[in-house]
JSON list of C-alpha atoms in Angstrom, two decimals:
[
{"chain": "L", "resi": 1, "resn": "MET", "atom": "CA", "xyz": [107.09, 111.54, 78.21]},
{"chain": "L", "resi": 2, "resn": "ASN", "atom": "CA", "xyz": [109.40, 108.94, 78.96]},
{"chain": "L", "resi": 3, "resn": "PRO", "atom": "CA", "xyz": [109.21, 106.76, 82.70]},
{"chain": "L", "resi": 4, "resn": "GLU", "atom": "CA", "xyz": [111.53, 108.97, 85.69]},
{"chain": "L", "resi": 5, "resn": "LEU", "atom": "CA", "xyz": [114.24, 106.11, 87.28]},
{"chain": "L", "resi": 6, "resn": "LEU", "atom": "CA", "xyz": [115.54, 108.59, 89.44]},
{"chain": "L", "resi": 7, "resn": "GLY", "atom": "CA", "xyz": [113.47, 107.00, 92.34]},
{"chain": "L", "resi": 8, "resn": "PHE", "atom": "CA", "xyz": [114.74, 103.58, 91.25]},
{"chain": "L", "resi": 9, "resn": "GLN", "atom": "CA", "xyz": [118.02, 104.85, 90.98]},
{"chain": "L", "resi": 10, "resn": "ILE", "atom": "CA", "xyz": [118.78, 105.70, 94.10]},
{"chain": "L", "resi": 11, "resn": "THR", "atom": "CA", "xyz": [116.90, 102.84, 95.50]},
{"chain": "L", "resi": 12, "resn": "HIS", "atom": "CA", "xyz": [119.20, 100.47, 94.31]},
{"chain": "L", "resi": 13, "resn": "ARG", "atom": "CA", "xyz": [122.71, 103.29, 94.93]},
{"chain": "L", "resi": 14, "resn": "ALA", "atom": "CA", "xyz": [121.10, 103.36, 98.66]},
{"chain": "L", "resi": 15, "resn": "MET", "atom": "CA", "xyz": [121.14, 99.32, 98.97]},
{"chain": "L", "resi": 16, "resn": "ARG", "atom": "CA", "xyz": [124.04, 98.75, 97.19]},
{"chain": "L", "resi": 17, "resn": "ALA", "atom": "CA", "xyz": [126.26, 101.70, 99.46]},
{"chain": "L", "resi": 18, "resn": "ASP", "atom": "CA", "xyz": [123.88, 100.26, 103.30]},
{"chain": "L", "resi": 19, "resn": "THR", "atom": "CA", "xyz": [125.14, 96.93, 102.37]},
{"chain": "L", "resi": 20, "resn": "ARG", "atom": "CA", "xyz": [128.80, 97.92, 101.54]},
{"chain": "L", "resi": 21, "resn": "ARG", "atom": "CA", "xyz": [129.11, 99.21, 105.00]},
{"chain": "L", "resi": 22, "resn": "LEU", "atom": "CA", "xyz": [127.34, 96.73, 106.96]},
{"chain": "L", "resi": 23, "resn": "ALA", "atom": "CA", "xyz": [130.04, 94.33, 105.32]},
{"chain": "L", "resi": 24, "resn": "ASP", "atom": "CA", "xyz": [132.62, 97.06, 106.24]},
{"chain": "L", "resi": 25, "resn": "LEU", "atom": "CA", "xyz": [131.48, 97.29, 110.09]},
{"chain": "L", "resi": 26, "resn": "MET", "atom": "CA", "xyz": [131.11, 94.00, 110.40]},
{"chain": "L", "resi": 27, "resn": "THR", "atom": "CA", "xyz": [134.10, 93.32, 109.39]},
{"chain": "L", "resi": 28, "resn": "GLN", "atom": "CA", "xyz": [136.41, 96.04, 111.76]},
{"chain": "L", "resi": 29, "resn": "LEU", "atom": "CA", "xyz": [133.55, 94.15, 114.94]},
{"chain": "L", "resi": 30, "resn": "THR", "atom": "CA", "xyz": [135.35, 90.75, 114.42]},
{"chain": "L", "resi": 31, "resn": "GLU", "atom": "CA", "xyz": [138.83, 93.08, 114.29]},
{"chain": "L", "resi": 32, "resn": "GLY", "atom": "CA", "xyz": [138.61, 94.81, 117.11]},
{"chain": "L", "resi": 33, "resn": "ARG", "atom": "CA", "xyz": [138.53, 98.69, 115.10]},
{"chain": "L", "resi": 34, "resn": "GLN", "atom": "CA", "xyz": [135.26, 99.01, 117.28]},
{"chain": "L", "resi": 35, "resn": "VAL", "atom": "CA", "xyz": [133.56, 97.87, 119.26]},
{"chain": "L", "resi": 36, "resn": "THR", "atom": "CA", "xyz": [129.84, 97.33, 120.65]},
{"chain": "L", "resi": 37, "resn": "ASP", "atom": "CA", "xyz": [127.38, 96.50, 123.59]},
{"chain": "L", "resi": 38, "resn": "PRO", "atom": "CA", "xyz": [124.44, 94.98, 123.19]},
{"chain": "L", "resi": 39, "resn": "ALA", "atom": "CA", "xyz": [122.33, 98.78, 122.95]},
{"chain": "L", "resi": 40, "resn": "ARG", "atom": "CA", "xyz": [124.12, 99.11, 119.29]},
{"chain": "L", "resi": 41, "resn": "ALA", "atom": "CA", "xyz": [123.94, 94.92, 118.97]},
{"chain": "L", "resi": 42, "resn": "ARG", "atom": "CA", "xyz": [120.32, 95.08, 118.80]},
{"chain": "L", "resi": 43, "resn": "ALA", "atom": "CA", "xyz": [120.11, 98.48, 116.37]},
{"chain": "L", "resi": 44, "resn": "ILE", "atom": "CA", "xyz": [122.36, 96.83, 114.48]},
{"chain": "L", "resi": 45, "resn": "ALA", "atom": "CA", "xyz": [121.31, 93.90, 114.50]},
{"chain": "L", "resi": 46, "resn": "GLU", "atom": "CA", "xyz": [117.31, 95.72, 113.44]},
{"chain": "L", "resi": 47, "resn": "PHE", "atom": "CA", "xyz": [118.97, 97.68, 110.92]},
{"chain": "L", "resi": 48, "resn": "ILE", "atom": "CA", "xyz": [120.39, 94.27, 109.48]},
{"chain": "L", "resi": 49, "resn": "THR", "atom": "CA", "xyz": [116.54, 93.19, 108.98]},
{"chain": "L", "resi": 50, "resn": "ILE", "atom": "CA", "xyz": [115.06, 95.73, 107.59]},
{"chain": "L", "resi": 51, "resn": "LEU", "atom": "CA", "xyz": [118.00, 96.42, 104.73]},
{"chain": "L", "resi": 52, "resn": "SER", "atom": "CA", "xyz": [117.78, 92.84, 103.92]},
{"chain": "L", "resi": 53, "resn": "GLN", "atom": "CA", "xyz": [113.79, 92.51, 104.08]},
{"chain": "L", "resi": 54, "resn": "GLY", "atom": "CA", "xyz": [113.69, 95.57, 101.51]},
{"chain": "L", "resi": 55, "resn": "ILE", "atom": "CA", "xyz": [115.29, 94.10, 99.55]},
{"chain": "L", "resi": 56, "resn": "HIS", "atom": "CA", "xyz": [113.81, 91.01, 99.37]},
{"chain": "L", "resi": 57, "resn": "HIS", "atom": "CA", "xyz": [110.92, 93.18, 98.85]},
{"chain": "L", "resi": 58, "resn": "HIS", "atom": "CA", "xyz": [111.81, 95.13, 96.22]},
{"chain": "L", "resi": 59, "resn": "HIS", "atom": "CA", "xyz": [113.28, 92.11, 94.28]},
{"chain": "L", "resi": 60, "resn": "THR", "atom": "CA", "xyz": [110.03, 90.50, 94.45]},
{"chain": "L", "resi": 61, "resn": "MET", "atom": "CA", "xyz": [108.35, 93.20, 93.13]},
{"chain": "L", "resi": 62, "resn": "GLU", "atom": "CA", "xyz": [110.65, 93.42, 90.67]},
{"chain": "L", "resi": 63, "resn": "ASP", "atom": "CA", "xyz": [109.93, 89.55, 89.52]},
{"chain": "L", "resi": 64, "resn": "GLU", "atom": "CA", "xyz": [106.06, 90.03, 90.24]},
{"chain": "L", "resi": 65, "resn": "VAL", "atom": "CA", "xyz": [105.57, 93.13, 88.74]},
{"chain": "L", "resi": 66, "resn": "LEU", "atom": "CA", "xyz": [108.01, 95.11, 86.86]},
{"chain": "L", "resi": 67, "resn": "TRP", "atom": "CA", "xyz": [108.22, 91.38, 84.95]},
{"chain": "L", "resi": 68, "resn": "PRO", "atom": "CA", "xyz": [105.16, 90.90, 83.79]},
{"chain": "L", "resi": 69, "resn": "VAL", "atom": "CA", "xyz": [105.24, 95.06, 82.47]},
{"chain": "L", "resi": 70, "resn": "LEU", "atom": "CA", "xyz": [108.24, 94.49, 80.55]},
{"chain": "L", "resi": 71, "resn": "GLU", "atom": "CA", "xyz": [107.58, 90.70, 78.85]},
{"chain": "L", "resi": 72, "resn": "ARG", "atom": "CA", "xyz": [104.50, 92.87, 77.77]},
{"chain": "L", "resi": 73, "resn": "SER", "atom": "CA", "xyz": [105.82, 95.93, 76.90]},
{"chain": "L", "resi": 74, "resn": "ALA", "atom": "CA", "xyz": [109.04, 95.04, 75.22]},
{"chain": "L", "resi": 75, "resn": "GLY", "atom": "CA", "xyz": [108.54, 91.44, 74.01]},
{"chain": "L", "resi": 76, "resn": "VAL", "atom": "CA", "xyz": [111.20, 88.84, 72.87]},
{"chain": "L", "resi": 77, "resn": "GLU", "atom": "CA", "xyz": [113.15, 92.05, 72.85]},
{"chain": "L", "resi": 78, "resn": "LEU", "atom": "CA", "xyz": [113.48, 91.13, 76.80]},
{"chain": "L", "resi": 79, "resn": "ASP", "atom": "CA", "xyz": [115.69, 87.47, 78.64]},
{"chain": "L", "resi": 80, "resn": "LEU", "atom": "CA", "xyz": [115.37, 88.18, 82.41]},
{"chain": "L", "resi": 81, "resn": "ARG", "atom": "CA", "xyz": [115.75, 84.57, 83.21]},
{"chain": "L", "resi": 82, "resn": "ASP", "atom": "CA", "xyz": [119.18, 85.15, 84.96]},
{"chain": "L", "resi": 83, "resn": "LEU", "atom": "CA", "xyz": [118.05, 88.25, 86.90]},
{"chain": "L", "resi": 84, "resn": "SER", "atom": "CA", "xyz": [115.52, 86.01, 87.40]},
{"chain": "L", "resi": 85, "resn": "ASP", "atom": "CA", "xyz": [117.94, 83.37, 88.90]},
{"chain": "L", "resi": 86, "resn": "ASP", "atom": "CA", "xyz": [120.20, 85.84, 90.93]},
{"chain": "L", "resi": 87, "resn": "HIS", "atom": "CA", "xyz": [117.00, 86.87, 92.68]},
{"chain": "L", "resi": 88, "resn": "ALA", "atom": "CA", "xyz": [116.05, 83.29, 93.70]},
{"chain": "L", "resi": 89, "resn": "ASP", "atom": "CA", "xyz": [119.78, 83.43, 94.67]},
{"chain": "L", "resi": 90, "resn": "LEU", "atom": "CA", "xyz": [119.31, 85.60, 96.85]},
{"chain": "L", "resi": 91, "resn": "ASP", "atom": "CA", "xyz": [116.63, 84.34, 99.36]},
{"chain": "L", "resi": 92, "resn": "PRO", "atom": "CA", "xyz": [118.92, 81.99, 100.77]},
{"chain": "L", "resi": 93, "resn": "LEU", "atom": "CA", "xyz": [121.52, 84.47, 101.48]},
{"chain": "L", "resi": 94, "resn": "LEU", "atom": "CA", "xyz": [119.40, 87.58, 103.46]},
{"chain": "L", "resi": 95, "resn": "ALA", "atom": "CA", "xyz": [117.52, 84.07, 104.84]},
{"chain": "L", "resi": 96, "resn": "GLU", "atom": "CA", "xyz": [120.76, 83.66, 106.15]},
{"chain": "L", "resi": 97, "resn": "ILE", "atom": "CA", "xyz": [121.35, 86.81, 107.31]},
{"chain": "L", "resi": 98, "resn": "ASN", "atom": "CA", "xyz": [118.55, 87.28, 109.29]},
{"chain": "L", "resi": 99, "resn": "GLY", "atom": "CA", "xyz": [119.25, 84.35, 111.01]},
{"chain": "L", "resi": 100, "resn": "GLN", "atom": "CA", "xyz": [122.40, 85.37, 111.54]},
{"chain": "L", "resi": 101, "resn": "ALA", "atom": "CA", "xyz": [121.71, 89.43, 112.77]},
{"chain": "L", "resi": 102, "resn": "ALA", "atom": "CA", "xyz": [119.77, 87.66, 114.73]},
{"chain": "L", "resi": 103, "resn": "ALA", "atom": "CA", "xyz": [122.65, 85.74, 116.70]},
{"chain": "L", "resi": 104, "resn": "PHE", "atom": "CA", "xyz": [124.91, 89.02, 116.33]},
{"chain": "L", "resi": 105, "resn": "ALA", "atom": "CA", "xyz": [121.94, 90.34, 118.85]},
{"chain": "L", "resi": 106, "resn": "SER", "atom": "CA", "xyz": [122.61, 87.93, 121.65]},
{"chain": "L", "resi": 107, "resn": "THR", "atom": "CA", "xyz": [126.66, 87.49, 121.58]},
{"chain": "L", "resi": 108, "resn": "GLY", "atom": "CA", "xyz": [127.42, 90.47, 119.73]},
{"chain": "L", "resi": 109, "resn": "ASP", "atom": "CA", "xyz": [129.44, 88.05, 116.91]},
{"chain": "L", "resi": 110, "resn": "ALA", "atom": "CA", "xyz": [129.82, 90.23, 114.23]},
{"chain": "L", "resi": 111, "resn": "SER", "atom": "CA", "xyz": [132.50, 87.31, 112.07]},
{"chain": "L", "resi": 112, "resn": "ALA", "atom": "CA", "xyz": [129.69, 85.27, 110.44]},
{"chain": "L", "resi": 113, "resn": "LEU", "atom": "CA", "xyz": [128.06, 88.69, 109.34]},
{"chain": "L", "resi": 114, "resn": "ALA", "atom": "CA", "xyz": [131.00, 89.94, 107.95]},
{"chain": "L", "resi": 115, "resn": "LYS", "atom": "CA", "xyz": [131.29, 86.87, 105.22]},
{"chain": "L", "resi": 116, "resn": "SER", "atom": "CA", "xyz": [127.76, 87.81, 104.74]},
{"chain": "L", "resi": 117, "resn": "LEU", "atom": "CA", "xyz": [127.59, 91.14, 104.38]},
{"chain": "L", "resi": 118, "resn": "THR", "atom": "CA", "xyz": [130.78, 90.69, 101.87]},
{"chain": "L", "resi": 119, "resn": "ARG", "atom": "CA", "xyz": [128.99, 88.59, 99.45]},
{"chain": "L", "resi": 120, "resn": "LEU", "atom": "CA", "xyz": [125.24, 90.42, 99.53]},
{"chain": "L", "resi": 121, "resn": "ALA", "atom": "CA", "xyz": [127.46, 93.23, 99.31]},
{"chain": "L", "resi": 122, "resn": "ASP", "atom": "CA", "xyz": [129.56, 91.69, 96.51]},
{"chain": "L", "resi": 123, "resn": "MET", "atom": "CA", "xyz": [126.06, 90.40, 94.84]},
{"chain": "L", "resi": 124, "resn": "LEU", "atom": "CA", "xyz": [124.27, 93.31, 94.90]},
{"chain": "L", "resi": 125, "resn": "ASP", "atom": "CA", "xyz": [127.12, 95.41, 93.10]},
{"chain": "L", "resi": 126, "resn": "GLU", "atom": "CA", "xyz": [127.57, 92.94, 89.98]},
{"chain": "L", "resi": 127, "resn": "HIS", "atom": "CA", "xyz": [123.91, 91.99, 90.28]},
{"chain": "L", "resi": 128, "resn": "ILE", "atom": "CA", "xyz": [122.13, 95.94, 89.85]},
{"chain": "L", "resi": 129, "resn": "THR", "atom": "CA", "xyz": [125.59, 96.95, 87.52]},
{"chain": "L", "resi": 130, "resn": "GLU", "atom": "CA", "xyz": [124.03, 94.54, 85.23]},
{"chain": "L", "resi": 131, "resn": "GLU", "atom": "CA", "xyz": [119.84, 94.70, 85.59]},
{"chain": "L", "resi": 132, "resn": "GLU", "atom": "CA", "xyz": [120.40, 98.86, 85.09]},
{"chain": "L", "resi": 133, "resn": "ARG", "atom": "CA", "xyz": [122.86, 98.78, 82.25]},
{"chain": "L", "resi": 134, "resn": "LEU", "atom": "CA", "xyz": [120.07, 95.60, 80.45]},
{"chain": "L", "resi": 135, "resn": "LEU", "atom": "CA", "xyz": [116.21, 97.12, 81.68]},
{"chain": "L", "resi": 136, "resn": "PHE", "atom": "CA", "xyz": [117.11, 100.80, 82.14]},
{"chain": "L", "resi": 137, "resn": "PRO", "atom": "CA", "xyz": [117.26, 101.52, 77.99]},
{"chain": "L", "resi": 138, "resn": "ILE", "atom": "CA", "xyz": [114.63, 99.41, 77.79]},
{"chain": "L", "resi": 139, "resn": "ILE", "atom": "CA", "xyz": [111.88, 100.99, 80.38]},
{"chain": "L", "resi": 140, "resn": "LYS", "atom": "CA", "xyz": [112.96, 104.49, 78.70]},
{"chain": "L", "resi": 141, "resn": "LYS", "atom": "CA", "xyz": [112.31, 102.69, 75.16]},
{"chain": "L", "resi": 142, "resn": "TYR", "atom": "CA", "xyz": [109.23, 101.05, 76.01]},
{"chain": "L", "resi": 143, "resn": "VAL", "atom": "CA", "xyz": [107.03, 101.11, 79.13]},
{"chain": "L", "resi": 144, "resn": "SER", "atom": "CA", "xyz": [104.59, 103.82, 79.86]},
{"chain": "L", "resi": 145, "resn": "VAL", "atom": "CA", "xyz": [105.05, 106.74, 82.42]},
{"chain": "L", "resi": 146, "resn": "ALA", "atom": "CA", "xyz": [101.46, 105.23, 83.93]},
{"chain": "L", "resi": 147, "resn": "ASP", "atom": "CA", "xyz": [102.97, 101.14, 83.88]},
{"chain": "L", "resi": 148, "resn": "TRP", "atom": "CA", "xyz": [106.41, 102.57, 85.65]},
{"chain": "L", "resi": 149, "resn": "GLU", "atom": "CA", "xyz": [104.87, 104.38, 88.03]},
{"chain": "L", "resi": 150, "resn": "MET", "atom": "CA", "xyz": [102.42, 101.31, 88.72]},
{"chain": "L", "resi": 151, "resn": "VAL", "atom": "CA", "xyz": [105.38, 99.25, 89.54]},
{"chain": "L", "resi": 152, "resn": "GLU", "atom": "CA", "xyz": [107.04, 102.76, 91.69]},
{"chain": "L", "resi": 153, "resn": "THR", "atom": "CA", "xyz": [103.92, 102.28, 93.76]},
{"chain": "L", "resi": 154, "resn": "ALA", "atom": "CA", "xyz": [104.00, 98.36, 93.70]},
{"chain": "L", "resi": 155, "resn": "VAL", "atom": "CA", "xyz": [107.29, 98.90, 96.18]},
{"chain": "L", "resi": 156, "resn": "ARG", "atom": "CA", "xyz": [106.79, 101.85, 97.39]},
{"chain": "L", "resi": 157, "resn": "LYS", "atom": "CA", "xyz": [103.57, 99.88, 99.24]},
{"chain": "L", "resi": 158, "resn": "GLY", "atom": "CA", "xyz": [105.85, 97.32, 100.84]},
{"chain": "L", "resi": 159, "resn": "GLY", "atom": "CA", "xyz": [108.49, 99.69, 102.20]},
{"chain": "L", "resi": 160, "resn": "ASN", "atom": "CA", "xyz": [109.14, 102.28, 105.75]},
{"chain": "L", "resi": 161, "resn": "VAL", "atom": "CA", "xyz": [108.95, 105.53, 104.96]},
{"chain": "L", "resi": 162, "resn": "LYS", "atom": "CA", "xyz": [110.98, 106.70, 108.19]},
{"chain": "L", "resi": 163, "resn": "ILE", "atom": "CA", "xyz": [113.91, 104.76, 106.68]},
{"chain": "L", "resi": 164, "resn": "ASP", "atom": "CA", "xyz": [114.14, 105.08, 103.13]},
{"chain": "L", "resi": 165, "resn": "LEU", "atom": "CA", "xyz": [113.22, 108.53, 102.62]},
{"chain": "L", "resi": 166, "resn": "PRO", "atom": "CA", "xyz": [116.08, 109.53, 104.51]},
{"chain": "L", "resi": 167, "resn": "ARG", "atom": "CA", "xyz": [118.20, 106.67, 102.82]},
{"chain": "L", "resi": 168, "resn": "ILE", "atom": "CA", "xyz": [116.99, 108.72, 99.33]},
{"chain": "L", "resi": 169, "resn": "GLU", "atom": "CA", "xyz": [118.57, 112.04, 101.54]},
{"chain": "L", "resi": 170, "resn": "GLN", "atom": "CA", "xyz": [121.64, 110.50, 102.09]},
{"chain": "L", "resi": 171, "resn": "TYR", "atom": "CA", "xyz": [122.57, 109.02, 98.81]},
{"chain": "L", "resi": 172, "resn": "ALA", "atom": "CA", "xyz": [121.43, 111.41, 96.74]},
{"chain": "L", "resi": 173, "resn": "ARG", "atom": "CA", "xyz": [122.96, 113.84, 94.44]},
{"chain": "L", "resi": 174, "resn": "PRO", "atom": "CA", "xyz": [121.90, 117.80, 95.33]},
{"chain": "L", "resi": 175, "resn": "ASP", "atom": "CA", "xyz": [120.81, 117.91, 91.29]},
{"chain": "L", "resi": 176, "resn": "GLU", "atom": "CA", "xyz": [119.02, 114.64, 91.87]},
{"chain": "L", "resi": 177, "resn": "LEU", "atom": "CA", "xyz": [117.24, 115.76, 95.40]},
{"chain": "L", "resi": 178, "resn": "ALA", "atom": "CA", "xyz": [116.16, 118.84, 93.68]},
{"chain": "L", "resi": 179, "resn": "ARG", "atom": "CA", "xyz": [114.38, 117.23, 91.01]},
{"chain": "L", "resi": 180, "resn": "LEU", "atom": "CA", "xyz": [113.09, 114.59, 93.17]},
{"chain": "L", "resi": 181, "resn": "ARG", "atom": "CA", "xyz": [111.83, 118.02, 95.13]},
{"chain": "L", "resi": 182, "resn": "LYS", "atom": "CA", "xyz": [110.69, 119.45, 92.16]},
{"chain": "L", "resi": 183, "resn": "LEU", "atom": "CA", "xyz": [108.72, 115.51, 91.21]},
{"chain": "L", "resi": 184, "resn": "ALA", "atom": "CA", "xyz": [107.32, 115.35, 94.33]},
{"chain": "L", "resi": 185, "resn": "GLY", "atom": "CA", "xyz": [106.11, 118.70, 95.69]},
{"chain": "L", "resi": 186, "resn": "PRO", "atom": "CA", "xyz": [106.69, 120.28, 99.49]},
{"chain": "L", "resi": 187, "resn": "MET", "atom": "CA", "xyz": [105.43, 117.16, 101.51]},
{"chain": "L", "resi": 188, "resn": "LEU", "atom": "CA", "xyz": [108.55, 115.44, 100.40]},
{"chain": "L", "resi": 189, "resn": "THR", "atom": "CA", "xyz": [110.39, 118.47, 102.06]},
{"chain": "L", "resi": 190, "resn": "LEU", "atom": "CA", "xyz": [107.98, 117.86, 104.77]},
{"chain": "L", "resi": 191, "resn": "MET", "atom": "CA", "xyz": [107.90, 113.92, 104.88]},
{"chain": "L", "resi": 192, "resn": "LEU", "atom": "CA", "xyz": [112.12, 114.80, 105.23]},
{"chain": "L", "resi": 193, "resn": "SER", "atom": "CA", "xyz": [112.40, 116.79, 107.81]},
{"chain": "L", "resi": 194, "resn": "LEU", "atom": "CA", "xyz": [110.13, 114.47, 110.05]},
{"chain": "L", "resi": 195, "resn": "PHE", "atom": "CA", "xyz": [112.64, 111.50, 110.01]},
{"chain": "L", "resi": 196, "resn": "ARG", "atom": "CA", "xyz": [115.62, 112.94, 109.08]},
{"chain": "L", "resi": 197, "resn": "ARG", "atom": "CA", "xyz": [116.96, 113.79, 112.76]},
{"chain": "L", "resi": 198, "resn": "GLY", "atom": "CA", "xyz": [115.85, 110.36, 114.07]},
{"chain": "L", "resi": 199, "resn": "HIS", "atom": "CA", "xyz": [117.75, 109.07, 111.03]},
{"chain": "L", "resi": 200, "resn": "ARG", "atom": "CA", "xyz": [120.78, 110.77, 111.69]},
{"chain": "L", "resi": 201, "resn": "ARG", "atom": "CA", "xyz": [121.06, 109.45, 115.88]},
{"chain": "L", "resi": 202, "resn": "ARG", "atom": "CA", "xyz": [120.40, 105.60, 114.19]},
{"chain": "L", "resi": 203, "resn": "GLN", "atom": "CA", "xyz": [122.69, 106.69, 111.42]},
{"chain": "L", "resi": 204, "resn": "ARG", "atom": "CA", "xyz": [125.38, 107.51, 115.00]},
{"chain": "L", "resi": 205, "resn": "LEU", "atom": "CA", "xyz": [124.42, 104.34, 116.43]},
{"chain": "L", "resi": 206, "resn": "VAL", "atom": "CA", "xyz": [124.76, 101.78, 114.39]},
{"chain": "L", "resi": 207, "resn": "PHE", "atom": "CA", "xyz": [127.36, 102.55, 111.91]},
{"chain": "L", "resi": 208, "resn": "GLY", "atom": "CA", "xyz": [129.68, 104.68, 114.16]},
{"chain": "L", "resi": 209, "resn": "PRO", "atom": "CA", "xyz": [132.74, 106.18, 112.30]},
{"chain": "L", "resi": 210, "resn": "LEU", "atom": "CA", "xyz": [131.29, 104.90, 109.45]},
{"chain": "L", "resi": 211, "resn": "ALA", "atom": "CA", "xyz": [127.83, 106.68, 109.20]},
{"chain": "L", "resi": 212, "resn": "ASP", "atom": "CA", "xyz": [127.65, 108.39, 105.66]},
{"chain": "L", "resi": 213, "resn": "LEU", "atom": "CA", "xyz": [126.02, 111.54, 107.20]}
]
């Protein structure tokens, strides 16, 4: 039995898609193609901060939990230095974005965030594509199901279930969602029903015409 990588794959997809949509939103606000008011600006800033924290937590757990598992399991076949360097490069950019989000909530000036989020989206696209290309085959070949479940548990512990679960439903394809429901059982369906409405309201407020519902 091989580790089930679908949860990680959808999480990566959600990170990339939300970051790119936020970059596009900030560009539209900067160019006057969308407008905001104080309440929407605060909601956007909060969403950016939550996303930034989630990205930081995810790659920290990769460094601290997944990398040791991979090194123990795959040994000399693995060189993680480039991926670790990418994580180190992401941290100052995420901190910069958090500061810009706080300023945006007060001023409504989206220009700095448009540039920083576009840069972040580009970095994530490159990094995640390379990470999945290199690591997913190694995880499937060498990592035990028990070790992989430990990694996923560590990642989930730092998450925000009200945000993370509806995003999984949003970005999973129908066949993937069916697999997840089969794996997780009826509790997943129940929790999605609890959080779905709030997620949709938040998406409409934050993204406006870019809401992907």
